[in-house]
Amino acid sequence: WRWPRAIGWTCIIYTRRGDVEVAGRTVPVHSTVRLDRESEVVMLKGGPEGGDILVLAGAPLGEPIEMGANIVMNSRQELAQASTDMRFGAFGPVWEHTEDDESWIGRVSAHWGQLGLGARKP
């Protein structure tokens, strides 16, 4: 798979299924790789079993960044509030990274239904 991207963009790739070769190195399943900002083209190659990836990319935010565990916000105060929100389910349900799509869809639909928001379609 070949994807042209703007120079300077931040890009991370998470492998959901199968090993994937990214920029000439193997990234095992359930791993994340962050690419440099200088490459114009992202080249990926699936392993013998193929691969399933999630690409997150975009222009740098140009604003303060605070990170804690799996949450990124602009300030320590926002980070603390987001952690509280996550504990009380406001971010959605927590799931195992190995969960398949069908199970994940069921879990997410049930979660939002319990909050009176109805089932959400993926």
Steps between C-alpha positions, in 0.01 A plus 500: 500500500635840407373827646632846407493740793599859560853556628490608862190302592502283808417138414461192718394155386347234724493139379166339583557163331808337353856624482552796268818635347517878543787699348704180470455369856255243631239625744336211690126473557362727777798736472529867413766675295550875465642615168736790448353820362732518200362215286270598216375145447406232750566148371341199670510132416290231665661181624412150375164512681422851377445785741249747640620842610378827647671813367479821702650801326470874483672835515672576831264672743734784589369515857603366842472125546475307826482121492404250767458128426279490189359854527640814336375846595628860511554539875542296819158626613334374179688171539366454854143574384533262205625224732195550721269501197657177376457327838128582492450374144465834318760394241319177422568145608842350560588194293788262447724592208461143370120525475357441151286759320168323563557475876617862513189625317277306742684639804485860376131475405412353841698770682330793330162326536550475879557875510166557328664616180389203291716268298755674285574380150869458412 
